[in-house]
């Protein structure tokens, strides 16, 4: 695997691949790679001849009181893991390479409305940081395909909208959520979960699954379902942030006759904020 820290040298290498007619797949990450990240790279490898991963802990997408400082940085181990699965290129720039004019002066990319809800409501500015850095990374790598995990469901929806609105010539692919045996979705932030919290922390997923099963069985009292799930999470000892039954495409609160529904949730442990989601497609509109 070739490792690049600078935009120009990566561009030169990828230009050669492009000239040779190779299809380029891209997986942007913030590092601390686990099985779910590697599955995204493997997904890119299925349809692309060349795979590029990036590792950049993007300060622009962290709020002032968030975990940018303590976000795990494990570059040596991440490099070994990517090499182990045959990733071709790793781009790991530093902050001045990505933000040479400083973050305050950086031109921003904003996807309106759908970034104001759910995680966007709890983390003001977060999605602006994500869409800005992902646009820059797309311009640097110029991939044919980019793979994003479904665990960050809102991020995936926002990036799809941004690519559509800005006519960015990249195909966005969704990579499945990878879960522990008890249902906990793999996340770099799982390292913040206390040992005493770990046995009950899959309550977030269990509650989202419970809602989706209730909907499949015909319940349409969405507000009551969301309230009950929040209470389940409180009973398990955690603080719910949001539990929302949404239209999968718009992320607006689901209507009773919507067929594509995603149940999204976020909750706080002592030191982590965890997110998860469960999607369902109903056979036919329900009355
Ligand atoms: O999902 C992530 O790890 C980040 O939000 C991303 C897409 C790499 C942008 O920094």
GROMACS .gro file of C-alpha atoms and ligand atoms in nm:
model
  297
    1UNK     CA    1   0.000   0.000   0.000
    2UNK     CA    2   0.131   0.343  -0.087
    3UNK     CA    3   0.089   0.607   0.183
    4UNK     CA    4   0.054   0.976   0.093
    5UNK     CA    5   0.051   1.281   0.316
    6UNK     CA    6   0.026   1.542   0.042
    7UNK     CA    7  -0.250   1.621  -0.207
    8UNK     CA    8  -0.030   1.668  -0.511
    9UNK     CA    9   0.163   1.340  -0.484
   10UNK     CA   10  -0.161   1.145  -0.430
   11UNK     CA   11  -0.320   1.320  -0.728
   12UNK     CA   12  -0.020   1.236  -0.949
   13UNK     CA   13  -0.038   0.868  -0.853
   14UNK     CA   14  -0.415   0.848  -0.903
   15UNK     CA   15  -0.396   1.031  -1.238
   16UNK     CA   16  -0.181   0.743  -1.367
   17UNK     CA   17  -0.438   0.488  -1.250
   18UNK     CA   18  -0.717   0.689  -1.414
   19UNK     CA   19  -0.522   0.713  -1.741
   20UNK     CA   20  -0.484   0.334  -1.728
   21UNK     CA   21  -0.865   0.312  -1.721
   22UNK     CA   22  -0.887   0.191  -1.358
   23UNK     CA   23  -1.204   0.248  -1.159
   24UNK     CA   24  -1.123   0.422  -0.829
   25UNK     CA   25  -1.311   0.347  -0.507
   26UNK     CA   26  -1.274   0.569  -0.201
   27UNK     CA   27  -1.341   0.519   0.171
   28UNK     CA   28  -1.298   0.834   0.381
   29UNK     CA   29  -1.245   0.766   0.753
   30UNK     CA   30  -1.121   0.931   1.070
   31UNK     CA   31  -0.907   0.627   1.153
   32UNK     CA   32  -0.912   0.397   1.456
   33UNK     CA   33  -1.022   0.140   1.205
   34UNK     CA   34  -1.237  -0.155   1.303
   35UNK     CA   35  -1.407  -0.436   1.116
   36UNK     CA   36  -1.684  -0.210   0.984
   37UNK     CA   37  -1.433   0.028   0.820
   38UNK     CA   38  -1.249  -0.265   0.664
   39UNK     CA   39  -1.581  -0.395   0.529
   40UNK     CA   40  -1.627  -0.058   0.353
   41UNK     CA   41  -1.287  -0.096   0.187
   42UNK     CA   42  -1.375  -0.453   0.088
   43UNK     CA   43  -1.702  -0.327  -0.055
   44UNK     CA   44  -1.508  -0.075  -0.269
   45UNK     CA   45  -1.274  -0.353  -0.382
   46UNK     CA   46  -1.571  -0.549  -0.520
   47UNK     CA   47  -1.643  -0.292  -0.789
   48UNK     CA   48  -1.318  -0.095  -0.827
   49UNK     CA   49  -0.968  -0.187  -0.945
   50UNK     CA   50  -0.805   0.070  -0.718
   51UNK     CA   51  -0.905   0.147  -0.360
   52UNK     CA   52  -0.810   0.460  -0.168
   53UNK     CA   53  -0.874   0.508   0.205
   54UNK     CA   54  -0.822   0.836   0.388
   55UNK     CA   55  -0.758   0.897   0.755
   56UNK     CA   56  -0.812   1.252   0.877
   57UNK     CA   57  -0.960   1.346   1.214
   58UNK     CA   58  -1.143   1.648   1.081
   59UNK     CA   59  -1.148   1.930   1.340
   60UNK     CA   60  -1.414   2.117   1.142
   61UNK     CA   61  -1.682   1.861   1.225
   62UNK     CA   62  -1.626   1.861   1.603
   63UNK     CA   63  -1.803   2.104   1.834
   64UNK     CA   64  -1.609   2.298   2.098
   65UNK     CA   65  -1.706   2.062   2.381
   66UNK     CA   66  -1.670   1.745   2.180
   67UNK     CA   67  -1.403   1.475   2.167
   68UNK     CA   68  -1.163   1.601   1.897
   69UNK     CA   69  -0.872   1.600   2.149
   70UNK     CA   70  -0.930   1.250   2.275
   71UNK     CA   71  -1.048   1.095   1.947
   72UNK     CA   72  -0.831   0.779   1.916
   73UNK     CA   73  -0.541   0.819   1.671
   74UNK     CA   74  -0.396   0.479   1.579
   75UNK     CA   75  -0.227   0.540   1.244
   76UNK     CA   76   0.037   0.262   1.263
   77UNK     CA   77  -0.221  -0.002   1.348
   78UNK     CA   78  -0.470   0.135   1.092
   79UNK     CA   79  -0.200   0.122   0.821
   80UNK     CA   80  -0.130  -0.244   0.904
   81UNK     CA   81  -0.500  -0.329   0.887
   82UNK     CA   82  -0.547  -0.160   0.549
   83UNK     CA   83  -0.236  -0.331   0.415
   84UNK     CA   84  -0.370  -0.662   0.543
   85UNK     CA   85  -0.682  -0.637   0.327
   86UNK     CA   86  -0.500  -0.513   0.017
   87UNK     CA   87  -0.602  -0.145   0.014
   88UNK     CA   88  -0.393   0.026  -0.257
   89UNK     CA   89  -0.355   0.384  -0.132
   90UNK     CA   90  -0.382   0.557   0.205
   91UNK     CA   91  -0.411   0.934   0.224
   92UNK     CA   92  -0.339   1.071   0.570
   93UNK     CA   93  -0.289   1.448   0.545
   94UNK     CA   94  -0.227   1.681   0.835
   95UNK     CA   95  -0.443   1.980   0.920
   96UNK     CA   96  -0.244   2.237   0.721
   97UNK     CA   97  -0.264   2.021   0.408
   98UNK     CA   98  -0.645   2.019   0.428
   99UNK     CA   99  -0.697   2.369   0.572
  100UNK     CA  100  -0.400   2.575   0.441
  101UNK     CA  101  -0.588   2.902   0.493
  102UNK     CA  102  -0.705   2.805   0.841
  103UNK     CA  103  -1.043   2.668   0.938
  104UNK     CA  104  -1.207   3.007   0.994
  105UNK     CA  105  -1.128   3.111   0.635
  106UNK     CA  106  -1.228   2.780   0.480
  107UNK     CA  107  -1.503   2.793   0.214
  108UNK     CA  108  -1.793   2.584   0.344
  109UNK     CA  109  -2.039   2.344   0.187
  110UNK     CA  110  -2.383   2.352   0.350
  111UNK     CA  111  -2.670   2.111   0.293
  112UNK     CA  112  -2.970   2.294   0.440
  113UNK     CA  113  -3.272   2.164   0.633
  114UNK     CA  114  -3.190   1.795   0.661
  115UNK     CA  115  -2.882   1.885   0.865
  116UNK     CA  116  -3.090   2.079   1.121
  117UNK     CA  117  -3.254   1.769   1.269
  118UNK     CA  118  -3.140   1.456   1.459
  119UNK     CA  119  -2.759   1.465   1.503
  120UNK     CA  120  -2.750   1.808   1.340
  121UNK     CA  121  -2.976   1.948   1.615
  122UNK     CA  122  -2.751   1.810   1.891
  123UNK     CA  123  -2.423   1.890   1.713
  124UNK     CA  124  -2.457   2.234   1.549
  125UNK     CA  125  -2.205   2.279   1.264
  126UNK     CA  126  -2.117   1.909   1.256
  127UNK     CA  127  -2.259   1.834   0.913
  128UNK     CA  128  -2.115   2.152   0.764
  129UNK     CA  129  -1.774   2.020   0.873
  130UNK     CA  130  -1.847   1.680   0.722
  131UNK     CA  131  -1.978   1.807   0.388
  132UNK     CA  132  -1.692   2.055   0.357
  133UNK     CA  133  -1.418   1.799   0.418
  134UNK     CA  134  -1.589   1.528   0.209
  135UNK     CA  135  -1.617   1.772  -0.084
  136UNK     CA  136  -1.247   1.852  -0.051
  137UNK     CA  137  -1.159   1.481  -0.031
  138UNK     CA  138  -1.376   1.409  -0.337
  139UNK     CA  139  -1.195   1.685  -0.527
  140UNK     CA  140  -0.858   1.547  -0.420
  141UNK     CA  141  -0.925   1.178  -0.492
  142UNK     CA  142  -1.184   1.218  -0.771
  143UNK     CA  143  -1.320   0.869  -0.708
  144UNK     CA  144  -1.570   0.686  -0.928
  145UNK     CA  145  -1.733   0.544  -0.614
  146UNK     CA  146  -1.725   0.633  -0.247
  147UNK     CA  147  -1.845   0.403   0.030
  148UNK     CA  148  -2.003   0.533   0.354
  149UNK     CA  149  -2.139   0.327   0.643
  150UNK     CA  150  -2.514   0.309   0.701
  151UNK     CA  151  -2.451   0.340   1.075
  152UNK     CA  152  -2.415   0.715   1.013
  153UNK     CA  153  -2.749   0.715   0.834
  154UNK     CA  154  -2.799   1.091   0.839
  155UNK     CA  155  -2.444   1.152   0.716
  156UNK     CA  156  -2.506   0.914   0.425
  157UNK     CA  157  -2.833   1.089   0.336
  158UNK     CA  158  -2.669   1.433   0.358
  159UNK     CA  159  -2.378   1.325   0.137
  160UNK     CA  160  -2.613   1.175  -0.121
  161UNK     CA  161  -2.805   1.505  -0.130
  162UNK     CA  162  -2.485   1.710  -0.156
  163UNK     CA  163  -2.355   1.498  -0.445
  164UNK     CA  164  -2.689   1.530  -0.624
  165UNK     CA  165  -2.723   1.905  -0.563
  166UNK     CA  166  -2.364   1.987  -0.661
  167UNK     CA  167  -2.350   1.742  -0.954
  168UNK     CA  168  -2.040   1.573  -0.811
  169UNK     CA  169  -1.957   1.282  -1.043
  170UNK     CA  170  -1.924   1.009  -0.780
  171UNK     CA  171  -2.145   0.711  -0.707
  172UNK     CA  172  -2.227   0.686  -0.336
  173UNK     CA  173  -2.242   0.330  -0.201
  174UNK     CA  174  -2.390   0.234   0.137
  175UNK     CA  175  -2.191  -0.013   0.352
  176UNK     CA  176  -2.382  -0.231   0.598
  177UNK     CA  177  -2.372  -0.182   0.974
  178UNK     CA  178  -2.146  -0.435   1.147
  179UNK     CA  179  -2.265  -0.537   1.495
  180UNK     CA  180  -2.128  -0.712   1.802
  181UNK     CA  181  -2.309  -1.033   1.908
  182UNK     CA  182  -2.550  -0.836   2.131
  183UNK     CA  183  -2.635  -0.588   1.855
  184UNK     CA  184  -2.405  -0.297   1.947
  185UNK     CA  185  -2.301  -0.129   1.621
  186UNK     CA  186  -1.923  -0.108   1.578
  187UNK     CA  187  -1.797   0.248   1.625
  188UNK     CA  188  -1.466   0.412   1.707
  189UNK     CA  189  -1.645   0.575   2.001
  190UNK     CA  190  -1.730   0.235   2.158
  191UNK     CA  191  -1.389   0.259   2.324
  192UNK     CA  192  -1.536   0.529   2.551
  193UNK     CA  193  -1.799   0.288   2.692
  194UNK     CA  194  -1.731   0.189   3.055
  195UNK     CA  195  -1.692  -0.182   3.139
  196UNK     CA  196  -1.988  -0.156   3.376
  197UNK     CA  197  -2.201   0.003   3.100
  198UNK     CA  198  -2.108  -0.246   2.830
  199UNK     CA  199  -2.361  -0.525   2.918
  200UNK     CA  200  -2.661  -0.290   2.881
  201UNK     CA  201  -2.538  -0.049   2.611
  202UNK     CA  202  -2.702  -0.244   2.327
  203UNK     CA  203  -3.033  -0.111   2.463
  204UNK     CA  204  -3.022   0.160   2.196
  205UNK     CA  205  -3.029  -0.100   1.918
  206UNK     CA  206  -3.279  -0.318   2.105
  207UNK     CA  207  -3.518  -0.022   2.139
  208UNK     CA  208  -3.488   0.075   1.772
  209UNK     CA  209  -3.546  -0.287   1.673
  210UNK     CA  210  -3.846  -0.304   1.909
  211UNK     CA  211  -3.999   0.005   1.742
  212UNK     CA  212  -3.942  -0.139   1.395
  213UNK     CA  213  -4.111  -0.466   1.499
  214UNK     CA  214  -4.407  -0.273   1.646
  215UNK     CA  215  -4.445  -0.083   1.317
  216UNK     CA  216  -4.424  -0.406   1.117
  217UNK     CA  217  -4.702  -0.545   1.337
  218UNK     CA  218  -4.920  -0.248   1.243
  219UNK     CA  219  -4.869   0.015   1.514
  220UNK     CA  220  -4.871   0.370   1.379
  221UNK     CA  221  -4.874   0.569   1.706
  222UNK     CA  222  -4.523   0.691   1.631
  223UNK     CA  223  -4.498   0.951   1.909
  224UNK     CA  224  -4.599   0.694   2.172
  225UNK     CA  225  -4.349   0.442   2.031
  226UNK     CA  226  -4.069   0.700   2.046
  227UNK     CA  227  -4.165   0.787   2.407
  228UNK     CA  228  -4.168   0.421   2.511
  229UNK     CA  229  -3.826   0.360   2.354
  230UNK     CA  230  -3.680   0.666   2.531
  231UNK     CA  231  -3.814   0.527   2.860
  232UNK     CA  232  -3.655   0.185   2.789
  233UNK     CA  233  -3.321   0.361   2.741
  234UNK     CA  234  -3.361   0.557   3.065
  235UNK     CA  235  -3.450   0.234   3.249
  236UNK     CA  236  -3.127   0.080   3.117
  237UNK     CA  237  -2.937   0.369   3.279
  238UNK     CA  238  -2.863   0.589   2.977
  239UNK     CA  239  -2.971   0.934   2.862
  240UNK     CA  240  -3.157   0.935   2.532
  241UNK     CA  241  -3.069   1.216   2.292
  242UNK     CA  242  -3.329   1.147   2.023
  243UNK     CA  243  -3.541   0.856   1.906
  244UNK     CA  244  -3.715   0.936   1.578
  245UNK     CA  245  -3.925   0.745   1.331
  246UNK     CA  246  -3.836   0.911   1.001
  247UNK     CA  247  -3.899   0.892   0.630
  248UNK     CA  248  -3.585   0.715   0.505
  249UNK     CA  249  -3.521   0.958   0.220
  250UNK     CA  250  -3.617   1.299   0.359
  251UNK     CA  251  -3.543   1.229   0.729
  252UNK     CA  252  -3.864   1.415   0.810
  253UNK     CA  253  -4.095   1.258   1.068
  254UNK     CA  254  -4.254   0.955   0.900
  255UNK     CA  255  -4.612   0.978   0.781
  256UNK     CA  256  -4.844   0.689   0.866
  257UNK     CA  257  -4.853   0.572   0.504
  258UNK     CA  258  -4.477   0.597   0.439
  259UNK     CA  259  -4.332   0.268   0.316
  260UNK     CA  260  -3.963   0.340   0.364
  261UNK     CA  261  -3.904   0.415   0.727
  262UNK     CA  262  -3.588   0.448   0.933
  263UNK     CA  263  -3.591   0.449   1.311
  264UNK     CA  264  -3.294   0.654   1.427
  265UNK     CA  265  -3.159   0.703   1.776
  266UNK     CA  266  -2.879   0.856   1.976
  267UNK     CA  267  -2.803   0.816   2.346
  268UNK     CA  268  -2.537   0.918   2.594
  269UNK     CA  269  -2.334   0.682   2.807
  270UNK     CA  270  -2.108   0.843   3.070
  271UNK     CA  271  -1.841   0.933   2.813
  272UNK     CA  272  -1.981   0.845   2.472
  273UNK     CA  273  -2.263   0.954   2.247
  274UNK     CA  274  -2.376   0.652   2.046
  275UNK     CA  275  -2.595   0.649   1.736
  276UNK     CA  276  -2.773   0.371   1.555
  277UNK     CA  277  -3.063   0.307   1.317
  278UNK     CA  278  -3.289   0.038   1.180
  279UNK     CA  279  -3.458   0.066   0.840
  280UNK     CA  280  -3.771  -0.109   0.725
  281UNK     CA  281  -3.958  -0.124   0.398
  282UNK     CA  282  -4.328  -0.196   0.440
  283UNK     CA  283  -4.496  -0.410   0.177
  284UNK     CA  284  -4.781  -0.172   0.112
  285UNK     CA  285  -4.910   0.157   0.250
  286UNK     CA  286  -5.093   0.105   0.581
  287UNK     CA  287  -5.410   0.294   0.672
  288LIG     O1  288  -1.777   0.914   0.904
  288LIG     C1  289  -1.664   0.964   0.925
  288LIG     O2  290  -1.570   0.898   0.972
  288LIG     C2  291  -1.642   1.111   0.892
  288LIG     O3  292  -1.755   1.187   0.919
  288LIG     C3  293  -1.593   1.135   0.749
  288LIG     C4  294  -1.696   1.092   0.647
  288LIG     C5  295  -1.464   1.057   0.726
  288LIG     C6  296  -1.564   1.284   0.727
  288LIG     O4  297  -1.467   1.330   0.814
   0.00000   0.00000   0.00000
